[in-house]
CSV table of C-alpha atoms in Angstrom, one decimal:
chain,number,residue,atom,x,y,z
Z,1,UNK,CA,-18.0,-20.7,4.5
Z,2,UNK,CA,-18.0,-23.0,7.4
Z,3,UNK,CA,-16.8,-22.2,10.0
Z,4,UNK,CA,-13.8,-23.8,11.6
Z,5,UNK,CA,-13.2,-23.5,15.2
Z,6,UNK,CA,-10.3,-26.0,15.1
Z,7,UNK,CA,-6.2,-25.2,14.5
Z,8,UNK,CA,-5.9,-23.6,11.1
Z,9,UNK,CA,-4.5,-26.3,8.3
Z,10,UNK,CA,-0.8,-26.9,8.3
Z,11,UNK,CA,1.7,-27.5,5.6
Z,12,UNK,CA,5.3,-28.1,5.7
Z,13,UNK,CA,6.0,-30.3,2.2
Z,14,UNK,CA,6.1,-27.4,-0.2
Z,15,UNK,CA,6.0,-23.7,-1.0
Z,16,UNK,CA,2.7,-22.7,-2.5
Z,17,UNK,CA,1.7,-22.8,-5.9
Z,18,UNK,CA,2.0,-20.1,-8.8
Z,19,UNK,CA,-1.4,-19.3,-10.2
Z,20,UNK,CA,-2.6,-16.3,-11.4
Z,21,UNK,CA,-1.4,-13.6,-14.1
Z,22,UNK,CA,2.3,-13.8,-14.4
Z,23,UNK,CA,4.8,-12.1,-11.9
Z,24,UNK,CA,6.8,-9.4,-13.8
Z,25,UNK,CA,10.1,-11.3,-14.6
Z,26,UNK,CA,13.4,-10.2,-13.2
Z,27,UNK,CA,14.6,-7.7,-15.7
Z,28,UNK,CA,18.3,-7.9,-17.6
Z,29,UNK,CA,18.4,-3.8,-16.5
Z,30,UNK,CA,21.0,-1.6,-18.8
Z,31,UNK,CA,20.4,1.0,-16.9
Z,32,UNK,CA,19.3,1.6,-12.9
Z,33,UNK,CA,17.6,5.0,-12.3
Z,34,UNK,CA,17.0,6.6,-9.1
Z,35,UNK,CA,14.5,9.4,-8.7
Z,36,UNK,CA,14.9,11.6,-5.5
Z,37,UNK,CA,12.0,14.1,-4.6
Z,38,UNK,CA,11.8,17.4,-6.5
Z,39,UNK,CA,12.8,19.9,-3.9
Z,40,UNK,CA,10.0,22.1,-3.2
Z,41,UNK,CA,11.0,25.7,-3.7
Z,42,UNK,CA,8.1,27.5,-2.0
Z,43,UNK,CA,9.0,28.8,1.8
Z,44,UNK,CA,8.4,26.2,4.6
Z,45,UNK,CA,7.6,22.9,2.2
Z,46,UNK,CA,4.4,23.8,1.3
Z,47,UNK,CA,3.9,22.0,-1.6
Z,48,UNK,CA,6.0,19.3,-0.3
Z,49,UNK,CA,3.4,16.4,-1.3
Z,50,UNK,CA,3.1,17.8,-4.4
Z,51,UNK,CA,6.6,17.9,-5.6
Z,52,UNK,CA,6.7,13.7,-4.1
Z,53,UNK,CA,3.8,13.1,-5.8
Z,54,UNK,CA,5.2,14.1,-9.2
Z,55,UNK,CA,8.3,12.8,-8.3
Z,56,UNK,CA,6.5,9.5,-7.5
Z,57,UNK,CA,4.6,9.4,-10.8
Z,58,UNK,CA,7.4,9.5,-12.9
Z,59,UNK,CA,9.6,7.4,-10.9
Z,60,UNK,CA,5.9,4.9,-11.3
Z,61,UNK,CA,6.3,5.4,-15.0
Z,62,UNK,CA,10.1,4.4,-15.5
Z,63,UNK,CA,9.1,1.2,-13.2
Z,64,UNK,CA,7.6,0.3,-16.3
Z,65,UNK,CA,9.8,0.4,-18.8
Z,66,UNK,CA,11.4,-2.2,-20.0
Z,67,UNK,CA,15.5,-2.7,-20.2
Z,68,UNK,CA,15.4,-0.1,-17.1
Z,69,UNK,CA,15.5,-0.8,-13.0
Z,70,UNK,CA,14.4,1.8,-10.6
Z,71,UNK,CA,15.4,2.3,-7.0
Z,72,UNK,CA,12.9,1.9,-5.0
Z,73,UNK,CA,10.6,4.9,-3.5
Z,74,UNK,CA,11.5,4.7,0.1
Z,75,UNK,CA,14.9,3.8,-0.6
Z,76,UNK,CA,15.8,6.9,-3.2
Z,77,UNK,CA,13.1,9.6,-1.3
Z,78,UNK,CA,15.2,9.5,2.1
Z,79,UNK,CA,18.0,11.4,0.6
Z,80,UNK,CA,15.2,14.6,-0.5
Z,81,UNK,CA,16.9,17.5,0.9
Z,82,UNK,CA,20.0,16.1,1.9
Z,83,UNK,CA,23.2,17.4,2.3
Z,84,UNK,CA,24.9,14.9,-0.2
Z,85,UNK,CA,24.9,16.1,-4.1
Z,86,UNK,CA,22.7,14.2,-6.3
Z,87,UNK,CA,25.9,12.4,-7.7
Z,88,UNK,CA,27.1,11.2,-4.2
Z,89,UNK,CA,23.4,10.0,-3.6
Z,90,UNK,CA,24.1,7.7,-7.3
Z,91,UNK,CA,27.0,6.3,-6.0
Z,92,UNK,CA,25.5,5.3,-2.8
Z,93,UNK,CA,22.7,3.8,-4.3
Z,94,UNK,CA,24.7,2.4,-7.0
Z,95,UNK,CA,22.6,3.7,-9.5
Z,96,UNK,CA,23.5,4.4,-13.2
Z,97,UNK,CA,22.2,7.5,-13.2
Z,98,UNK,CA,20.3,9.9,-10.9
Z,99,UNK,CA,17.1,12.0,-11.6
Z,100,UNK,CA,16.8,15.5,-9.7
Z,101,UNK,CA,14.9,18.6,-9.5
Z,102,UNK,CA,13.2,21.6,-8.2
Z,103,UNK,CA,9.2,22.7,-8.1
Z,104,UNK,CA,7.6,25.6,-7.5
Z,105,UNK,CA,4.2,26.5,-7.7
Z,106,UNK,CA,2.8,30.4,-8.0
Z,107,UNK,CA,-1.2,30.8,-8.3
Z,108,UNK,CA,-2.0,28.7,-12.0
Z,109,UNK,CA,1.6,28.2,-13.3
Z,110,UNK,CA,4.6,25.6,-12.3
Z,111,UNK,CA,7.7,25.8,-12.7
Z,112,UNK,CA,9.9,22.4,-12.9
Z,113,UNK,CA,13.5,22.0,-13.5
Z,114,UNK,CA,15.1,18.5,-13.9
Z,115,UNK,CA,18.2,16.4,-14.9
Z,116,UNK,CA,19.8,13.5,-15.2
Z,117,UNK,CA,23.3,12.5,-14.1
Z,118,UNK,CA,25.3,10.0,-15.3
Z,119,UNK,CA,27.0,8.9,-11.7
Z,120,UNK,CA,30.0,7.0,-12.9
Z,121,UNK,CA,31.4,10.3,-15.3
Z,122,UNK,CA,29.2,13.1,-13.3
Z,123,UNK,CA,28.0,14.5,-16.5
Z,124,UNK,CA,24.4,16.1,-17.1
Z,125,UNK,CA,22.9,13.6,-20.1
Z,126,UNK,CA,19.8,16.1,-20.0
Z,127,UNK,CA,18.3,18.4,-18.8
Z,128,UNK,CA,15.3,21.0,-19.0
Z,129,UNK,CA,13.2,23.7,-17.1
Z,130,UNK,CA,9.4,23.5,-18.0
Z,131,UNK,CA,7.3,26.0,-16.9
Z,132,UNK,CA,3.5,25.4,-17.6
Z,133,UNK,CA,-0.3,26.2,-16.7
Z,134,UNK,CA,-2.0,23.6,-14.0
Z,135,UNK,CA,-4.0,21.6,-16.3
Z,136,UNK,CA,-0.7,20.8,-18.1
Z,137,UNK,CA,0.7,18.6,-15.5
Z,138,UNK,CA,0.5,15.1,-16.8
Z,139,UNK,CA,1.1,16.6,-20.7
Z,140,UNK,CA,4.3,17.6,-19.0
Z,141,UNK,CA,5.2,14.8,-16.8
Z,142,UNK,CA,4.9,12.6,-20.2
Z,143,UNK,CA,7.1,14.6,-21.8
Z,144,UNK,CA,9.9,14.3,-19.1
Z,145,UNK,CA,9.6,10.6,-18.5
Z,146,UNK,CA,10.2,10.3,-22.5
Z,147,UNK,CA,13.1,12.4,-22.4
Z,148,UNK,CA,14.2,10.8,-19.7
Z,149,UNK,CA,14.3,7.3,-21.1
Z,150,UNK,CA,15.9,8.5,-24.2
Z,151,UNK,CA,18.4,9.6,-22.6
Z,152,UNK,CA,18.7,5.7,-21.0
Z,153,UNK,CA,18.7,4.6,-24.2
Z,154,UNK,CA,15.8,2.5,-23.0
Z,155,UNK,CA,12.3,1.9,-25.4
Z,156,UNK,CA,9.2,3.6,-24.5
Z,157,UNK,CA,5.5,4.1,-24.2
Z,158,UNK,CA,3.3,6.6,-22.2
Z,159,UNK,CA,-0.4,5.4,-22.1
Z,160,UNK,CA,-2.6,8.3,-22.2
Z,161,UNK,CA,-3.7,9.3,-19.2
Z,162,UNK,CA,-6.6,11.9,-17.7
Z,163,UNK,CA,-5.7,15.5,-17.7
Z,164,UNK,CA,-7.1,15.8,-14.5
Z,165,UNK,CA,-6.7,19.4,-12.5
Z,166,UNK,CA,-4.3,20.1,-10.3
Z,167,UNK,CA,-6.4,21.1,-7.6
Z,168,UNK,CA,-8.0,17.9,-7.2
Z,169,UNK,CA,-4.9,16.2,-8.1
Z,170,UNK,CA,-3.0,17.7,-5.1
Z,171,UNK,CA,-6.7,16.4,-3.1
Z,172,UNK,CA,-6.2,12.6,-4.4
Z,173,UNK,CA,-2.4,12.3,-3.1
Z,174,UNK,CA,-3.3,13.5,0.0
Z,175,UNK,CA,-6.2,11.4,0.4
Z,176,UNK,CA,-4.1,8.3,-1.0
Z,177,UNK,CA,-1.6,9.6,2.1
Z,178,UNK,CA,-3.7,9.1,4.6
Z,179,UNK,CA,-5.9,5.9,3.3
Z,180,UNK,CA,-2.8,4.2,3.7
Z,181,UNK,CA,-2.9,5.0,7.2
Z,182,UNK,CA,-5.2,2.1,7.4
Z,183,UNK,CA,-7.4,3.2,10.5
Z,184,UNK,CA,-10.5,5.4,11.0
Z,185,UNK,CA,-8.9,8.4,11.1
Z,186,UNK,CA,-7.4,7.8,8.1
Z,187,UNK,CA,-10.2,6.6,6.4
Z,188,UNK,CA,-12.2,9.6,7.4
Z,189,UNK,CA,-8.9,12.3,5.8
Z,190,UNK,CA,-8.9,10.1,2.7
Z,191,UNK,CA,-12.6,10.0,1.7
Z,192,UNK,CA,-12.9,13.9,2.6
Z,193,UNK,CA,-9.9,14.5,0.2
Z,194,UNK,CA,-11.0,12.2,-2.5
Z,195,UNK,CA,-14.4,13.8,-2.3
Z,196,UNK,CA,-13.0,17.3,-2.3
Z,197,UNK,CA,-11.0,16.1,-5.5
Z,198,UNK,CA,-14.3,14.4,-7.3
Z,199,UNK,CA,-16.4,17.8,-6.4
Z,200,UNK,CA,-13.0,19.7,-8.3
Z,201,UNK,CA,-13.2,17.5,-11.3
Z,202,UNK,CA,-16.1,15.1,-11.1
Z,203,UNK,CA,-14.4,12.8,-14.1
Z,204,UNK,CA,-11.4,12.2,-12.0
Z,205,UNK,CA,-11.0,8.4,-12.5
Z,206,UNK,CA,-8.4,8.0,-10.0
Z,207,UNK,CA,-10.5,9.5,-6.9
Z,208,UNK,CA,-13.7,8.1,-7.9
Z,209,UNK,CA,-11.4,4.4,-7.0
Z,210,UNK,CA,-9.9,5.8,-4.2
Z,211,UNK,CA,-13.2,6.8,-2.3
Z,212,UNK,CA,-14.7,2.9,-4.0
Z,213,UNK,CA,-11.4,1.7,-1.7
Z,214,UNK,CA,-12.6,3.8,1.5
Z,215,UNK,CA,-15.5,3.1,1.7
Z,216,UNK,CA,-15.2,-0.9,1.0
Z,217,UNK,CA,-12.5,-0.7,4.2
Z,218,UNK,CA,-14.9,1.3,6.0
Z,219,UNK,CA,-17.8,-1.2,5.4
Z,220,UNK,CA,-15.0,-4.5,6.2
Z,221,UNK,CA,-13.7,-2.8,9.3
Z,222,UNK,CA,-16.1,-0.2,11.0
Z,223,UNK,CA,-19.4,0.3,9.7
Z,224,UNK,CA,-20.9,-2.8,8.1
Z,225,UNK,CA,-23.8,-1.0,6.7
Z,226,UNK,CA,-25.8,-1.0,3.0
Z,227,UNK,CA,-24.4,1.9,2.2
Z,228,UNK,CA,-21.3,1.8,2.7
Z,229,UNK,CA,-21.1,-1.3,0.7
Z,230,UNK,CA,-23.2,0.3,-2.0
Z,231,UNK,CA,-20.6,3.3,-2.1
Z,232,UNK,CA,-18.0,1.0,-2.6
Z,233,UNK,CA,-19.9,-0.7,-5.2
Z,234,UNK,CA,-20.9,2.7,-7.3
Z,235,UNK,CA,-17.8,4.0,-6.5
Z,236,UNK,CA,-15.9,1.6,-8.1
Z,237,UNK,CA,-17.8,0.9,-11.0
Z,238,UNK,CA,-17.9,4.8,-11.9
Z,239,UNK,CA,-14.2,4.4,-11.7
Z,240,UNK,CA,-14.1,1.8,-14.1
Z,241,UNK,CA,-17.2,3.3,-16.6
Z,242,UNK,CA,-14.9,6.3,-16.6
Z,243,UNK,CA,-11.2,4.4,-17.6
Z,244,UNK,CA,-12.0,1.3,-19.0
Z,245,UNK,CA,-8.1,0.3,-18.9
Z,246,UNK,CA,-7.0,1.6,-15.8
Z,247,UNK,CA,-5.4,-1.1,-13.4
Z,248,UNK,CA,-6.3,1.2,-10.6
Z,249,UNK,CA,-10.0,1.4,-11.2
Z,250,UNK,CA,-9.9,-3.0,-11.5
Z,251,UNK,CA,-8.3,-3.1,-8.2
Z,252,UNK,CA,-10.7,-0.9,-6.7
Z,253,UNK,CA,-14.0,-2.9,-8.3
Z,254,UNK,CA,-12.3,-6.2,-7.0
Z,255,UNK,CA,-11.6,-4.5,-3.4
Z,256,UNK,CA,-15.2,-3.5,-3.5
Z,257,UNK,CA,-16.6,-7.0,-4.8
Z,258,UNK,CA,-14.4,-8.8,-2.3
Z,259,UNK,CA,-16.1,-6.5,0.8
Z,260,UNK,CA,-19.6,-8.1,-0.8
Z,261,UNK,CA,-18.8,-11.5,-0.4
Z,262,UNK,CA,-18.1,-12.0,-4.4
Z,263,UNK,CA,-15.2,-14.3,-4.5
Z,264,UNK,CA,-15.0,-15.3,-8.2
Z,265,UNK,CA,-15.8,-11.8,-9.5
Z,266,UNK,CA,-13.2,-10.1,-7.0
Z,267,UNK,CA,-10.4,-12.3,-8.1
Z,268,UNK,CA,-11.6,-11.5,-12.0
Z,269,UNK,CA,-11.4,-8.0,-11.0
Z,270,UNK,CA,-7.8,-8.1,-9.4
Z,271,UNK,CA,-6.5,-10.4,-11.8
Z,272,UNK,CA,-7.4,-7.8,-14.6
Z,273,UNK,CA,-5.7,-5.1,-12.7
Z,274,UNK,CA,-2.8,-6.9,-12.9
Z,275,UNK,CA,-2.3,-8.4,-16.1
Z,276,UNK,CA,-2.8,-4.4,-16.7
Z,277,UNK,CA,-0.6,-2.7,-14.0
Z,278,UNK,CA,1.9,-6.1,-12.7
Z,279,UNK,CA,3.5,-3.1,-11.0
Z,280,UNK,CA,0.5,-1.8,-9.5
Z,281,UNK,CA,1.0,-2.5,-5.7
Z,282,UNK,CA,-2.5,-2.1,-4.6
Z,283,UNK,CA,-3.9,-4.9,-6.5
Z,284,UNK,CA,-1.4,-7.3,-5.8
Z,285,UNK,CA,-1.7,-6.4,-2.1
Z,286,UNK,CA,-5.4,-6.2,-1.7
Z,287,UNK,CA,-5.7,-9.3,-3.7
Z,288,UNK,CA,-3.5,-11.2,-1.4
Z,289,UNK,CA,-5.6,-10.0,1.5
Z,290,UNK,CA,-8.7,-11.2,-0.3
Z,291,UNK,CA,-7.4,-14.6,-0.8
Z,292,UNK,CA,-6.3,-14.9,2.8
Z,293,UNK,CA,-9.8,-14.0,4.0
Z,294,UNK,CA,-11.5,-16.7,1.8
Z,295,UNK,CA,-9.2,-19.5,3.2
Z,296,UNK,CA,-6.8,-19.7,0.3
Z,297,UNK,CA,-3.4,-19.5,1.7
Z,298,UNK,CA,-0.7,-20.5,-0.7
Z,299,UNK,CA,-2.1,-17.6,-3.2
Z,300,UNK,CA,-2.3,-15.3,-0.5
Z,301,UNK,CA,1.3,-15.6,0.3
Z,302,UNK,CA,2.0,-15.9,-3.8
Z,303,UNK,CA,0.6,-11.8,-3.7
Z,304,UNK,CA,2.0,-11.0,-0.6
Z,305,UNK,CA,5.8,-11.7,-1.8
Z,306,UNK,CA,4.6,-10.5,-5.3
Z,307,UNK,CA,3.7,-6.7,-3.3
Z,308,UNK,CA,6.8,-7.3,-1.2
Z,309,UNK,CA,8.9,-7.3,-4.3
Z,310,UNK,CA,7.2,-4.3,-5.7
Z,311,UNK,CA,7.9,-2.0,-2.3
Z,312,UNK,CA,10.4,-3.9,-0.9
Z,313,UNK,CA,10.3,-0.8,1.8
Z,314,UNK,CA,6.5,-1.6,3.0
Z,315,UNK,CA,6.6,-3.4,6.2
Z,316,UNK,CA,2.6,-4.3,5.7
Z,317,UNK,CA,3.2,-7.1,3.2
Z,318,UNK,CA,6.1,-8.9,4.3
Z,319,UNK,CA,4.6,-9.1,8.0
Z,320,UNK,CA,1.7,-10.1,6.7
Z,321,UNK,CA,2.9,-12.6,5.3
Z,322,UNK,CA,4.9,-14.4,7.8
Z,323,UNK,CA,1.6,-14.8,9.4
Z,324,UNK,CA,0.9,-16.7,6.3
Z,325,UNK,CA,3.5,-19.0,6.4
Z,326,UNK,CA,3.0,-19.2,10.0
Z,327,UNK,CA,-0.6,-20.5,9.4
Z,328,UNK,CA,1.0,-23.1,7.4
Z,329,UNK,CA,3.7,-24.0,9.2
Z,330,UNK,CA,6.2,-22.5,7.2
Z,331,UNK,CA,8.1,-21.2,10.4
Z,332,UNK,CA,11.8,-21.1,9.2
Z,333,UNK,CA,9.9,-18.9,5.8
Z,334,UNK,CA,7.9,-17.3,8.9
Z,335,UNK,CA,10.6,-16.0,10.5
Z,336,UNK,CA,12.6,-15.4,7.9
Z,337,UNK,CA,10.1,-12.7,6.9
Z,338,UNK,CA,9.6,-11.2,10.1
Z,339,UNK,CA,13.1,-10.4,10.9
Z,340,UNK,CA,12.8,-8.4,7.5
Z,341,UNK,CA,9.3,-6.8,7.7
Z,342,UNK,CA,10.9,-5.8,11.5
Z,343,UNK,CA,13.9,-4.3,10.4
Z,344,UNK,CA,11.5,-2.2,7.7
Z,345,UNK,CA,9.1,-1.1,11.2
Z,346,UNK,CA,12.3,-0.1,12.9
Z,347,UNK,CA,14.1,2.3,10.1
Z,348,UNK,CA,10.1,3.8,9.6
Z,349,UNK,CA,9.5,4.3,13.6
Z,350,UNK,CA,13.2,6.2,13.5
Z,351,UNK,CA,11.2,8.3,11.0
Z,352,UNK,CA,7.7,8.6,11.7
Z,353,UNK,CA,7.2,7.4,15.3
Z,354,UNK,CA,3.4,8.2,15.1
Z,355,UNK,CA,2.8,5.4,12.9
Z,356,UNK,CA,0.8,3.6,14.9
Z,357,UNK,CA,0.1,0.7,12.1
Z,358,UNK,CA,4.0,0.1,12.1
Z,359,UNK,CA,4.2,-0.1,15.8
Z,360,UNK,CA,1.3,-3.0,16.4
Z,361,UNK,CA,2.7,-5.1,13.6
Z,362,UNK,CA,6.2,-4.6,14.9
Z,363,UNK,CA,4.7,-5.7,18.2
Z,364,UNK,CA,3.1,-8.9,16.2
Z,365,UNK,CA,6.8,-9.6,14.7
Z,366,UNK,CA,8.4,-9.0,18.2
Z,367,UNK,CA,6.3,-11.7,20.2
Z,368,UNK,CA,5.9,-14.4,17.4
Z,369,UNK,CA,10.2,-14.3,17.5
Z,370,UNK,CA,10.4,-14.4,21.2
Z,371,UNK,CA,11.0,-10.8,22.6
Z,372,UNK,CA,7.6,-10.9,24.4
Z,373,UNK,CA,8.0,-8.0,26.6
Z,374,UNK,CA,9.6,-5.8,24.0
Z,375,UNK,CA,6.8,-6.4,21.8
Z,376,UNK,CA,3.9,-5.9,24.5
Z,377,UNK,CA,5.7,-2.6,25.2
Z,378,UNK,CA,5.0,-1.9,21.5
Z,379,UNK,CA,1.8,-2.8,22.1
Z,380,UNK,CA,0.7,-0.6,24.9
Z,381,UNK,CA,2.3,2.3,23.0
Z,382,UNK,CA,0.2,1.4,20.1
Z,383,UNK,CA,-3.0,1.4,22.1
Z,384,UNK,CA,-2.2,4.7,23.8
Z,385,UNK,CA,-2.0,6.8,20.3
Z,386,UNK,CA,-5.6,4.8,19.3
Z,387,UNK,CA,-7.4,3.2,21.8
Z,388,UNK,CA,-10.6,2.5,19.9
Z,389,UNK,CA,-9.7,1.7,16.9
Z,390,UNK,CA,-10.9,-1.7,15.5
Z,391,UNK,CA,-8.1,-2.5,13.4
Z,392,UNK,CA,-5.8,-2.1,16.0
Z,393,UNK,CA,-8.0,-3.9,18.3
Z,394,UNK,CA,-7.9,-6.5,16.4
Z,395,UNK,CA,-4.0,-6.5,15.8
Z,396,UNK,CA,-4.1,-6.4,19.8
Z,397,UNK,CA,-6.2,-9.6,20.2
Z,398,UNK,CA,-3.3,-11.6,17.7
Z,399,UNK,CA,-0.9,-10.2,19.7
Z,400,UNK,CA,-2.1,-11.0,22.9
Z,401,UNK,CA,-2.8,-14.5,21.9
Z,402,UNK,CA,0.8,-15.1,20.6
Z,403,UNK,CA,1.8,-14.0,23.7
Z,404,UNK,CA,0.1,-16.4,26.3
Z,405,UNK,CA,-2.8,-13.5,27.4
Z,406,UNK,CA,-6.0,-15.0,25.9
Z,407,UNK,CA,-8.6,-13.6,28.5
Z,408,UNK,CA,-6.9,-9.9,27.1
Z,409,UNK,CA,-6.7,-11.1,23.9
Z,410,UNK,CA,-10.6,-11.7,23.8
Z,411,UNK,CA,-11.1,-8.5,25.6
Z,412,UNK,CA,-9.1,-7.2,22.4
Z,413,UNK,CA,-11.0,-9.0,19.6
Z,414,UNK,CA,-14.2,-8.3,21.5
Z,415,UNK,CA,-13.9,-5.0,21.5
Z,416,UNK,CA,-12.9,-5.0,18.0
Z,417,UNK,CA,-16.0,-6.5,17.0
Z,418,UNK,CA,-18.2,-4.0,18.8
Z,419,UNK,CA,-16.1,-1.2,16.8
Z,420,UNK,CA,-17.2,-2.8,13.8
Z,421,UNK,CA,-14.4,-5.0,12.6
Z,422,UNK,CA,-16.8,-7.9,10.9
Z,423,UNK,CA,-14.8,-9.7,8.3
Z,424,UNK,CA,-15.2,-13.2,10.4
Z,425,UNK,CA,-13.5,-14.9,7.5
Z,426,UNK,CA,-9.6,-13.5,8.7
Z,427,UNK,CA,-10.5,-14.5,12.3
Z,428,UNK,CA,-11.4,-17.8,11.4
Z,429,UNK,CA,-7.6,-18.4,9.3
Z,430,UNK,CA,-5.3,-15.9,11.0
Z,431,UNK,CA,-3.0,-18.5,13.0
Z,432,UNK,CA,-2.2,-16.1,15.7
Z,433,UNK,CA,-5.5,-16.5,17.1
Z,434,UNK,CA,-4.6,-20.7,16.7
Z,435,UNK,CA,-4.3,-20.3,21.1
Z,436,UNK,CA,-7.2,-19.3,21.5
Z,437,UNK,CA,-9.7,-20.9,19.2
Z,438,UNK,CA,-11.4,-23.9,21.5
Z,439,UNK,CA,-11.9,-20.6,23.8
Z,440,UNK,CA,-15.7,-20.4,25.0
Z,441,UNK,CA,-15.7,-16.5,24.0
Z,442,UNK,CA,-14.1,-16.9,20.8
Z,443,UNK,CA,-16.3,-19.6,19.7
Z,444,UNK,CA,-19.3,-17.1,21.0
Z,445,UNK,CA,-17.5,-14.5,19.2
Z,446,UNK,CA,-18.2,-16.1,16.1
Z,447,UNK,CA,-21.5,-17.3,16.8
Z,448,UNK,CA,-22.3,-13.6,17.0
Z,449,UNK,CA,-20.2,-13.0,13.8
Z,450,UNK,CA,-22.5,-15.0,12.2
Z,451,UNK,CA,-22.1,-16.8,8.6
């Protein structure tokens, strides 16, 4: 691609184009179901991920089913452990019924308790205790969600899925947990617990996409080396040799194709994932990401809103996004989505103050609306929990630049680059770097990029 050391294009006559498989269309719901997290009954929350990874897969599989709309994760998991009785949760979530329960796990066997409450009469429609060996989970799980839907009255059907063991399965959520971190730390946790999953149960489809995904970001963002893009690459079509039909395993090859440089095939490989999983948030995400990277903006914000819907509680896409429209010149759609994805960074910082990806994009949101210190305060806090990252380094430079600092903002992107951050294709089409552009260091900045 050419590079363009010139303002970004700019559009104000229309909102972008659908392409692409279709978006899920807004359902005529009978029912709405919320899932909260199965308590976990061991001492001190010890299997905690484990009981909100179940809980997560089947609230994943009722997202699917037609006739039936699901509260979102983030939205129904904050009342885990609450005070409130699963029926005052329904009514506060105006939900049609709420899904509850308890999990314990001793040595091989688990024990899982569930039911469903119909919130507007308070009476149990079902209910059951299952008590089973480790490799039984998903066998299990099945059985619930069907039970579950019957009891909504709604249609459905479970596709098969790998019996993988528990062990590893516990490894894989913790890994996805901290991929999503998005920074070298992160990456490091996630590909250790993937790996420990794949040396539990080397068939484990799931992982063997998950590790594809680590070590494409790791090639993209801190190590631009052969091997890492050839682990991605192996990585993801193992995943793929292994389930054929998993929506997971697509996004991960298209993930993996984009970090090569393969446009077409990428966008074949996401657009797959999707027209098999148009709930699956990773693909739509990833592929908006892709798409912004290779210059094509309207489709980039089309899968940005389309992983918006799909967690309307992740602050990542909608942020991203308004630097979309920003890149455009879409600012009233611009600001419009950074006042949401800011209140999202706020209500997760009350949570999880460490989150240092939150805090840098909440610092990008705060400057591009005007609260310039407040945001640079963000920043420095940001820098303080990782100072070398790339990925934040990067996230400084836009910051800075927004903010009327270009010789810091260099320093920033600099520095990013010397940590390994190579993907010159979002440099040259992120419009918060628009300040800084005719810049004699950025335009040696990309020089050193090179094509």
């Amino acid at each position: 691609m050419a590079l363009q050391l010139g303002k970004s294009p700019r559009s104000s006559k229309a909102a972008p184009a659908k392409r692409g498989p279709v978006h899920p269309k807004a359902r005529k719901a009978q029912a709405v179901v919320a899932v909260l997290p199965f308590l976990d009954q061991r001492p001190g929350g010890a299997d905690s991920h484990l009981s909100e990874g179940i809980a997560e897969e089947v609230l994943q599989a009722l997202n699917h089913l037609e006739d039936l709309q699901v509260v979102s994760r983030t939205t129904s998991f904050r009342y885990g452990g609450s005070a409130l009785s699963p029926l005052a949760v329904g009514r506060r979530l105006h939900a049609t019924a709420i899904l509850a329960g308890t999990l314990r796990k001793e040595a091989s066997l688990l024990t899982l308790k569930a039911e469903l409450v119909e919130v507007k009469s308070g009476r149990v429609t079902w209910s059951k205790a299952y008590a089973f060996d480790r490799q039984d989970l998903f066998k299990t799980l099945d059985d619930l969600i069907a039970c579950v839907a019957s009891a909504l009255h709604v249609p459905t059907f479970i596709r098969p899925r790998y019996a993988v063991d528990l062990e590893a399965y516990e490894s894989y959520l913790r890994g996805r947990q901290a991929y999503f971190r998005f920074n070298r730390q992160g990456m490091r946790s996630a590909a250790e617990m993937y790996r420990r999953a794949l040396d539990l149960d080397p068939d484990f489809p799931s992982a063997w996409a998950g590790l594809a995904n680590c070590a494409a970001f790791t090639y993209i963002y801190i190590d631009r080396t052969e091997p890492q893009r050839e682990l991605a690459e192996s990585c993801s079509r193992k995943a793929l040799e292994l389930d054929p039909d998993l929506a997971e395993a697509h996004a991960s090859r298209g993930v993996a194709l984009s970090a090569a440089g393969l446009v077409d095939e990428a966008e074949a490989a996401f657009e797959t994932a999707l027209r098999l999983d148009p709930n699956l948030f990773a693909a739509a995400y990833f592929y908006a990401r892709h798409c912004f990277a290779n210059g094509k903006l309207e489709r980039a914000i089309e899968y940005f809103e389309w992983a918006a819907a799909l967690r309307p509680e992740d602050f990542q896409a909608i942020l991203l996004v308004a630097q979309v429209y920003h890149s455009l010149g879409l600012e009233d759609e611009a600001e419009r989505a950074r006042r949401t994805g800011l209140a999202l960074v706020e209500e997760r910082l009350e949570r999880v103050p460490e989150d240092v990806r939150a805090r840098y994009l909440g610092a990008n949101a705060l400057v591009a609306l005007g609260e310039r210190e407040k945001g640079l305060d963000w920043a420095r806090k940001a820098r303080s929990m990782d100072p070398d990252d790339p990925m934040l380094l990067y996230n400084l430079g836009c910051i800075h630049a927004l903010a009327g600092d270009p010789e810091e903002s260099l320093d920033c992107l600099e520095r990013a680059a010397a940590g390994g951050l190579s993907q010159k294709d979002w440099f040259i089409h992120d419009g918060d770097l628009d300040a800084i552009r005719s810049h004699p260091r950025f335009q040696a900045l990309m020089a050193r990029l090179g094509s």
